[in-house]
C-alpha cells in the first residue's frame, strides 16, 4: 500500500494536487525550485526536500508536474535529479504535458533501475486541481496503474487508463489540439459578433444552450465579456502545448491545418505581452487586428451593422 509520496513541482497545477494528497492523509515530501512555494506545505507537516534527489528518499511513490520537456530533462536526468536517487521498487508518475517521446525516454531510464513508471497528464486547470476535479490520463503497466489508481482518484473526478507508456501523453496532446481550436473558434466568433453589432450577452446566452456548447466555451466566453483574464492556464503554456502538438503531428505525418492558425494568434498575443494571462487572452490579438474590444459593456454606433445582409 502506498503511504509515502513525494511531489515535485508546486506550480498552478502541482500545488493543488499536492494539497489534496495531504488532505487524503498521505505522508508527503515536497520540492520546488522556488523554495517559498514549499513553505505552506511545511506548515501542514510535509517534509521539504533540498533537491530532486533528496525528494525521492524513503517514499513509495514519486510524482512530478513540470512545465515542459526541458524542465523534465533537468529535474529527472540532471545533476541531483530524480533518476540519480531512485531505487528498485519505487513508482514514478510524470503528470507533465510533454511529448510521448519524452515519456518513453523516462520509462526506459527508470526500467533500467527497476523502477516502474506511468505517464499521467491531466485535463483541467487551477480550480480543478485545487478541488480534486481533474480528468486524469494514465499509461504504463496495468498492474502498476491499478496500484496507484487510489492515489490518482484523490486528485481527479475521472481516471482513464490508456495502455502502454506514451499513450497518455499522446492523448493529452490530442485533447490540447481540440482545446486550442475551441479557443480560436471562440475568439474569432466573439470578435465577429462584436463587429456585427450583436449584443454579446445574448451571444453568450446562445452559446450556453446551442448544440455547439461546451464548458470551455461558456466559461472562457463569460470571463472574456467581463474582461477577466485571471490565469487558470497561462497563454504562454497554451502556446507551448500547441507547439508540442505540432511536433507530435509532424512525427506522425498527420495534418493539423487549423492548429497553425491558432498557433499564430497565440504567438501574436504572447508577443503583445499577454503570455502570463489566461489562455483566453489569445482573443486580444484578434481584437487588435479588428480594432475592437469584446466586453459585456461594448456598445457600437447605431450605423454599425446597417449594411449587413438580411435573411430572405
PDB file of N, CA, C and O in Angstrom, residues 177-228:
ATOM      1  N   UNK A 177      -5.002  19.884 -28.687  1.00  0.00           N
ATOM      2  CA  UNK A 177      -5.328  20.333 -30.044  1.00  0.00           C
ATOM      3  C   UNK A 177      -6.775  20.813 -30.090  1.00  0.00           C
ATOM      4  O   UNK A 177      -7.077  21.896 -30.606  1.00  0.00           O
ATOM      5  N   UNK A 178      -7.669  20.027 -29.507  1.00  0.00           N
ATOM      6  CA  UNK A 178      -9.088  20.388 -29.502  1.00  0.00           C
ATOM      7  C   UNK A 178      -9.315  21.669 -28.697  1.00  0.00           C
ATOM      8  O   UNK A 178     -10.067  22.555 -29.109  1.00  0.00           O
ATOM      9  N   UNK A 179      -8.653  21.787 -27.547  1.00  0.00           N
ATOM     10  CA  UNK A 179      -8.796  22.991 -26.711  1.00  0.00           C
ATOM     11  C   UNK A 179      -8.341  24.233 -27.468  1.00  0.00           C
ATOM     12  O   UNK A 179      -9.023  25.264 -27.469  1.00  0.00           O
ATOM     13  N   UNK A 180      -7.179  24.143 -28.116  1.00  0.00           N
ATOM     14  CA  UNK A 180      -6.656  25.289 -28.858  1.00  0.00           C
ATOM     15  C   UNK A 180      -7.626  25.716 -29.959  1.00  0.00           C
ATOM     16  O   UNK A 180      -7.856  26.918 -30.170  1.00  0.00           O
ATOM     17  N   UNK A 181      -8.214  24.744 -30.651  1.00  0.00           N
ATOM     18  CA  UNK A 181      -9.148  25.071 -31.731  1.00  0.00           C
ATOM     19  C   UNK A 181     -10.457  25.642 -31.179  1.00  0.00           C
ATOM     20  O   UNK A 181     -11.063  26.538 -31.787  1.00  0.00           O
ATOM     21  N   UNK A 182     -10.898  25.158 -30.019  1.00  0.00           N
ATOM     22  CA  UNK A 182     -12.097  25.734 -29.396  1.00  0.00           C
ATOM     23  C   UNK A 182     -11.858  27.182 -28.998  1.00  0.00           C
ATOM     24  O   UNK A 182     -12.713  28.052 -29.207  1.00  0.00           O
ATOM     25  N   UNK A 183     -10.704  27.460 -28.400  1.00  0.00           N
ATOM     26  CA  UNK A 183     -10.400  28.835 -28.003  1.00  0.00           C
ATOM     27  C   UNK A 183     -10.258  29.746 -29.213  1.00  0.00           C
ATOM     28  O   UNK A 183     -10.675  30.910 -29.174  1.00  0.00           O
ATOM     29  N   UNK A 184      -9.689  29.227 -30.283  1.00  0.00           N
ATOM     30  CA  UNK A 184      -9.584  30.006 -31.513  1.00  0.00           C
ATOM     31  C   UNK A 184     -10.973  30.312 -32.069  1.00  0.00           C
ATOM     32  O   UNK A 184     -11.269  31.447 -32.453  1.00  0.00           O
ATOM     33  N   UNK A 185     -11.829  29.294 -32.101  1.00  0.00           N
ATOM     34  CA  UNK A 185     -13.188  29.491 -32.611  1.00  0.00           C
ATOM     35  C   UNK A 185     -13.963  30.487 -31.755  1.00  0.00           C
ATOM     36  O   UNK A 185     -14.672  31.358 -32.279  1.00  0.00           O
ATOM     37  N   UNK A 186     -13.819  30.363 -30.439  1.00  0.00           N
ATOM     38  CA  UNK A 186     -14.489  31.301 -29.541  1.00  0.00           C
ATOM     39  C   UNK A 186     -14.003  32.724 -29.773  1.00  0.00           C
ATOM     40  O   UNK A 186     -14.812  33.663 -29.859  1.00  0.00           O
ATOM     41  N   UNK A 187     -12.697  32.894 -29.887  1.00  0.00           N
ATOM     42  CA  UNK A 187     -12.134  34.227 -30.091  1.00  0.00           C
ATOM     43  C   UNK A 187     -12.601  34.830 -31.400  1.00  0.00           C
ATOM     44  O   UNK A 187     -13.045  35.988 -31.460  1.00  0.00           O
ATOM     45  N   UNK A 188     -12.519  34.056 -32.478  1.00  0.00           N
ATOM     46  CA  UNK A 188     -12.958  34.556 -33.786  1.00  0.00           C
ATOM     47  C   UNK A 188     -14.456  34.884 -33.756  1.00  0.00           C
ATOM     48  O   UNK A 188     -14.893  35.913 -34.299  1.00  0.00           O
ATOM     49  N   UNK A 189     -15.230  33.997 -33.127  1.00  0.00           N
ATOM     50  CA  UNK A 189     -16.673  34.188 -33.106  1.00  0.00           C
ATOM     51  C   UNK A 189     -17.086  35.433 -32.334  1.00  0.00           C
ATOM     52  O   UNK A 189     -17.952  36.199 -32.778  1.00  0.00           O
ATOM     53  N   UNK A 190     -16.481  35.661 -31.175  1.00  0.00           N
ATOM     54  CA  UNK A 190     -16.844  36.825 -30.374  1.00  0.00           C
ATOM     55  C   UNK A 190     -16.407  38.127 -31.031  1.00  0.00           C
ATOM     56  O   UNK A 190     -17.130  39.133 -30.971  1.00  0.00           O
ATOM     57  N   UNK A 191     -15.249  38.122 -31.666  1.00  0.00           N
ATOM     58  CA  UNK A 191     -14.817  39.327 -32.376  1.00  0.00           C
ATOM     59  C   UNK A 191     -15.748  39.607 -33.556  1.00  0.00           C
ATOM     60  O   UNK A 191     -16.148  40.761 -33.797  1.00  0.00           O
ATOM     61  N   UNK A 192     -16.132  38.567 -34.284  1.00  0.00           N
ATOM     62  CA  UNK A 192     -17.060  38.741 -35.398  1.00  0.00           C
ATOM     63  C   UNK A 192     -18.406  39.265 -34.901  1.00  0.00           C
ATOM     64  O   UNK A 192     -19.001  40.169 -35.509  1.00  0.00           O
ATOM     65  N   UNK A 193     -18.889  38.703 -33.798  1.00  0.00           N
ATOM     66  CA  UNK A 193     -20.163  39.168 -33.238  1.00  0.00           C
ATOM     67  C   UNK A 193     -20.077  40.633 -32.823  1.00  0.00           C
ATOM     68  O   UNK A 193     -21.022  41.408 -33.019  1.00  0.00           O
ATOM     69  N   UNK A 194     -18.948  41.002 -32.262  1.00  0.00           N
ATOM     70  CA  UNK A 194     -18.737  42.406 -31.856  1.00  0.00           C
ATOM     71  C   UNK A 194     -18.740  43.334 -33.068  1.00  0.00           C
ATOM     72  O   UNK A 194     -19.382  44.398 -33.061  1.00  0.00           O
ATOM     73  N   UNK A 195     -18.055  42.923 -34.125  1.00  0.00           N
ATOM     74  CA  UNK A 195     -18.023  43.736 -35.351  1.00  0.00           C
ATOM     75  C   UNK A 195     -19.406  43.824 -36.003  1.00  0.00           C
ATOM     76  O   UNK A 195     -19.736  44.830 -36.640  1.00  0.00           O
ATOM     77  N   UNK A 196     -20.210  42.764 -35.823  1.00  0.00           N
ATOM     78  CA  UNK A 196     -21.550  42.752 -36.421  1.00  0.00           C
ATOM     79  C   UNK A 196     -22.557  43.536 -35.609  1.00  0.00           C
ATOM     80  O   UNK A 196     -23.703  43.711 -36.034  1.00  0.00           O
ATOM     81  N   UNK A 197     -22.168  44.022 -34.439  1.00  0.00           N
ATOM     82  CA  UNK A 197     -23.071  44.816 -33.618  1.00  0.00           C
ATOM     83  C   UNK A 197     -24.035  44.002 -32.781  1.00  0.00           C
ATOM     84  O   UNK A 197     -25.044  44.523 -32.294  1.00  0.00           O
ATOM     85  N   UNK A 198     -23.750  42.711 -32.591  1.00  0.00           N
ATOM     86  CA  UNK A 198     -24.636  41.881 -31.785  1.00  0.00           C
ATOM     87  C   UNK A 198     -24.448  42.170 -30.298  1.00  0.00           C
ATOM     88  O   UNK A 198     -23.364  42.560 -29.858  1.00  0.00           O
ATOM     89  N   UNK A 199     -25.515  41.965 -29.535  1.00  0.00           N
ATOM     90  CA  UNK A 199     -25.424  42.078 -28.083  1.00  0.00           C
ATOM     91  C   UNK A 199     -24.663  40.850 -27.572  1.00  0.00           C
ATOM     92  O   UNK A 199     -25.124  39.713 -27.706  1.00  0.00           O
ATOM     93  N   UNK A 200     -23.508  41.082 -26.978  1.00  0.00           N
ATOM     94  CA  UNK A 200     -22.624  39.965 -26.636  1.00  0.00           C
ATOM     95  C   UNK A 200     -23.144  39.139 -25.469  1.00  0.00           C
ATOM     96  O   UNK A 200     -22.841  37.943 -25.372  1.00  0.00           O
ATOM     97  N   UNK A 201     -23.925  39.737 -24.592  1.00  0.00           N
ATOM     98  CA  UNK A 201     -24.539  38.959 -23.520  1.00  0.00           C
ATOM     99  C   UNK A 201     -25.512  37.944 -24.107  1.00  0.00           C
ATOM    100  O   UNK A 201     -25.559  36.783 -23.691  1.00  0.00           O
ATOM    101  N   UNK A 202     -26.280  38.376 -25.105  1.00  0.00           N
ATOM    102  CA  UNK A 202     -27.202  37.466 -25.775  1.00  0.00           C
ATOM    103  C   UNK A 202     -26.436  36.404 -26.566  1.00  0.00           C
ATOM    104  O   UNK A 202     -26.840  35.232 -26.607  1.00  0.00           O
ATOM    105  N   UNK A 203     -25.340  36.806 -27.177  1.00  0.00           N
ATOM    106  CA  UNK A 203     -24.499  35.834 -27.886  1.00  0.00           C
ATOM    107  C   UNK A 203     -24.092  34.709 -26.945  1.00  0.00           C
ATOM    108  O   UNK A 203     -24.188  33.520 -27.274  1.00  0.00           O
ATOM    109  N   UNK A 204     -23.665  35.062 -25.732  1.00  0.00           N
ATOM    110  CA  UNK A 204     -23.236  34.038 -24.784  1.00  0.00           C
ATOM    111  C   UNK A 204     -24.416  33.211 -24.271  1.00  0.00           C
ATOM    112  O   UNK A 204     -24.265  32.028 -23.955  1.00  0.00           O
ATOM    113  N   UNK A 205     -25.592  33.803 -24.211  1.00  0.00           N
ATOM    114  CA  UNK A 205     -26.777  33.028 -23.834  1.00  0.00           C
ATOM    115  C   UNK A 205     -27.036  31.925 -24.857  1.00  0.00           C
ATOM    116  O   UNK A 205     -27.418  30.800 -24.501  1.00  0.00           O
ATOM    117  N   UNK A 206     -26.803  32.239 -26.123  1.00  0.00           N
ATOM    118  CA  UNK A 206     -26.965  31.235 -27.175  1.00  0.00           C
ATOM    119  C   UNK A 206     -25.879  30.167 -27.062  1.00  0.00           C
ATOM    120  O   UNK A 206     -26.145  28.965 -27.171  1.00  0.00           O
ATOM    121  N   UNK A 207     -24.629  30.600 -26.829  1.00  0.00           N
ATOM    122  CA  UNK A 207     -23.506  29.661 -26.707  1.00  0.00           C
ATOM    123  C   UNK A 207     -23.758  28.668 -25.573  1.00  0.00           C
ATOM    124  O   UNK A 207     -23.377  27.494 -25.655  1.00  0.00           O
ATOM    125  N   UNK A 208     -24.436  29.111 -24.517  1.00  0.00           N
ATOM    126  CA  UNK A 208     -24.693  28.247 -23.365  1.00  0.00           C
ATOM    127  C   UNK A 208     -25.656  27.104 -23.674  1.00  0.00           C
ATOM    128  O   UNK A 208     -25.620  26.072 -23.014  1.00  0.00           O
ATOM    129  N   UNK A 209     -26.539  27.291 -24.660  1.00  0.00           N
ATOM    130  CA  UNK A 209     -27.603  26.306 -24.864  1.00  0.00           C
ATOM    131  C   UNK A 209     -27.561  25.613 -26.225  1.00  0.00           C
ATOM    132  O   UNK A 209     -28.191  24.565 -26.394  1.00  0.00           O
ATOM    133  N   UNK A 210     -26.853  26.182 -27.191  1.00  0.00           N
ATOM    134  CA  UNK A 210     -26.857  25.613 -28.543  1.00  0.00           C
ATOM    135  C   UNK A 210     -26.107  24.290 -28.590  1.00  0.00           C
ATOM    136  O   UNK A 210     -25.384  23.925 -27.662  1.00  0.00           O
ATOM    137  N   UNK A 211     -26.263  23.575 -29.702  1.00  0.00           N
ATOM    138  CA  UNK A 211     -25.670  22.237 -29.785  1.00  0.00           C
ATOM    139  C   UNK A 211     -24.147  22.261 -29.862  1.00  0.00           C
ATOM    140  O   UNK A 211     -23.504  21.217 -29.720  1.00  0.00           O
ATOM    141  N   UNK A 212     -23.535  23.420 -30.036  1.00  0.00           N
ATOM    142  CA  UNK A 212     -22.071  23.512 -30.042  1.00  0.00           C
ATOM    143  C   UNK A 212     -21.525  23.948 -28.686  1.00  0.00           C
ATOM    144  O   UNK A 212     -20.338  24.221 -28.547  1.00  0.00           O
ATOM    145  N   UNK A 213     -22.380  23.999 -27.669  1.00  0.00           N
ATOM    146  CA  UNK A 213     -21.948  24.451 -26.345  1.00  0.00           C
ATOM    147  C   UNK A 213     -20.894  23.502 -25.762  1.00  0.00           C
ATOM    148  O   UNK A 213     -20.852  22.320 -26.080  1.00  0.00           O
ATOM    149  N   UNK A 214     -20.063  24.057 -24.891  1.00  0.00           N
ATOM    150  CA  UNK A 214     -19.118  23.257 -24.112  1.00  0.00           C
ATOM    151  C   UNK A 214     -18.732  24.074 -22.883  1.00  0.00           C
ATOM    152  O   UNK A 214     -18.790  25.308 -22.904  1.00  0.00           O
ATOM    153  N   UNK A 215     -18.347  23.410 -21.787  1.00  0.00           N
ATOM    154  CA  UNK A 215     -17.923  24.152 -20.592  1.00  0.00           C
ATOM    155  C   UNK A 215     -16.778  25.106 -20.891  1.00  0.00           C
ATOM    156  O   UNK A 215     -16.719  26.206 -20.335  1.00  0.00           O
ATOM    157  N   UNK A 216     -15.870  24.714 -21.778  1.00  0.00           N
ATOM    158  CA  UNK A 216     -14.729  25.565 -22.106  1.00  0.00           C
ATOM    159  C   UNK A 216     -15.188  26.838 -22.803  1.00  0.00           C
ATOM    160  O   UNK A 216     -14.734  27.945 -22.474  1.00  0.00           O
ATOM    161  N   UNK A 217     -16.103  26.717 -23.751  1.00  0.00           N
ATOM    162  CA  UNK A 217     -16.607  27.899 -24.457  1.00  0.00           C
ATOM    163  C   UNK A 217     -17.372  28.813 -23.514  1.00  0.00           C
ATOM    164  O   UNK A 217     -17.193  30.036 -23.541  1.00  0.00           O
ATOM    165  N   UNK A 218     -18.209  28.225 -22.687  1.00  0.00           N
ATOM    166  CA  UNK A 218     -19.042  29.030 -21.801  1.00  0.00           C
ATOM    167  C   UNK A 218     -18.199  29.747 -20.755  1.00  0.00           C
ATOM    168  O   UNK A 218     -18.304  30.966 -20.560  1.00  0.00           O
ATOM    169  N   UNK A 219     -17.328  29.009 -20.055  1.00  0.00           N
ATOM    170  CA  UNK A 219     -16.523  29.613 -19.002  1.00  0.00           C
ATOM    171  C   UNK A 219     -15.608  30.705 -19.511  1.00  0.00           C
ATOM    172  O   UNK A 219     -15.556  31.814 -18.957  1.00  0.00           O
ATOM    173  N   UNK A 220     -14.898  30.411 -20.598  1.00  0.00           N
ATOM    174  CA  UNK A 220     -13.981  31.407 -21.147  1.00  0.00           C
ATOM    175  C   UNK A 220     -14.730  32.572 -21.785  1.00  0.00           C
ATOM    176  O   UNK A 220     -14.305  33.725 -21.675  1.00  0.00           O
ATOM    177  N   UNK A 221     -15.843  32.277 -22.448  1.00  0.00           N
ATOM    178  CA  UNK A 221     -16.616  33.348 -23.072  1.00  0.00           C
ATOM    179  C   UNK A 221     -17.154  34.332 -22.044  1.00  0.00           C
ATOM    180  O   UNK A 221     -17.078  35.557 -22.237  1.00  0.00           O
ATOM    181  N   UNK A 222     -17.687  33.823 -20.944  1.00  0.00           N
ATOM    182  CA  UNK A 222     -18.218  34.704 -19.908  1.00  0.00           C
ATOM    183  C   UNK A 222     -17.110  35.560 -19.288  1.00  0.00           C
ATOM    184  O   UNK A 222     -17.311  36.748 -19.014  1.00  0.00           O
ATOM    185  N   UNK A 223     -15.957  34.950 -19.071  1.00  0.00           N
ATOM    186  CA  UNK A 223     -14.845  35.712 -18.497  1.00  0.00           C
ATOM    187  C   UNK A 223     -14.314  36.769 -19.461  1.00  0.00           C
ATOM    188  O   UNK A 223     -13.919  37.859 -19.049  1.00  0.00           O
ATOM    189  N   UNK A 224     -14.286  36.454 -20.749  1.00  0.00           N
ATOM    190  CA  UNK A 224     -13.847  37.443 -21.741  1.00  0.00           C
ATOM    191  C   UNK A 224     -14.775  38.662 -21.697  1.00  0.00           C
ATOM    192  O   UNK A 224     -14.316  39.804 -21.710  1.00  0.00           O
ATOM    193  N   UNK A 225     -16.082  38.426 -21.641  1.00  0.00           N
ATOM    194  CA  UNK A 225     -17.026  39.542 -21.597  1.00  0.00           C
ATOM    195  C   UNK A 225     -16.841  40.387 -20.344  1.00  0.00           C
ATOM    196  O   UNK A 225     -17.104  41.594 -20.349  1.00  0.00           O
ATOM    197  N   UNK A 226     -16.361  39.776 -19.271  1.00  0.00           N
ATOM    198  CA  UNK A 226     -16.074  40.525 -18.036  1.00  0.00           C
ATOM    199  C   UNK A 226     -14.663  41.117 -18.048  1.00  0.00           C
ATOM    200  O   UNK A 226     -14.268  41.786 -17.086  1.00  0.00           O
ATOM    201  N   UNK A 227     -13.923  40.855 -19.131  1.00  0.00           N
ATOM    202  CA  UNK A 227     -12.514  41.254 -19.247  1.00  0.00           C
ATOM    203  C   UNK A 227     -11.704  40.679 -18.077  1.00  0.00           C
ATOM    204  O   UNK A 227     -10.786  41.304 -17.551  1.00  0.00           O
ATOM    205  N   UNK A 228     -12.040  39.451 -17.726  1.00  0.00           N
ATOM    206  CA  UNK A 228     -11.343  38.746 -16.658  1.00  0.00           C
ATOM    207  C   UNK A 228     -10.425  37.707 -17.289  1.00  0.00           C
ATOM    208  O   UNK A 228     -10.885  36.679 -17.786  1.00  0.00           O
TER     209      UNK A 228
END
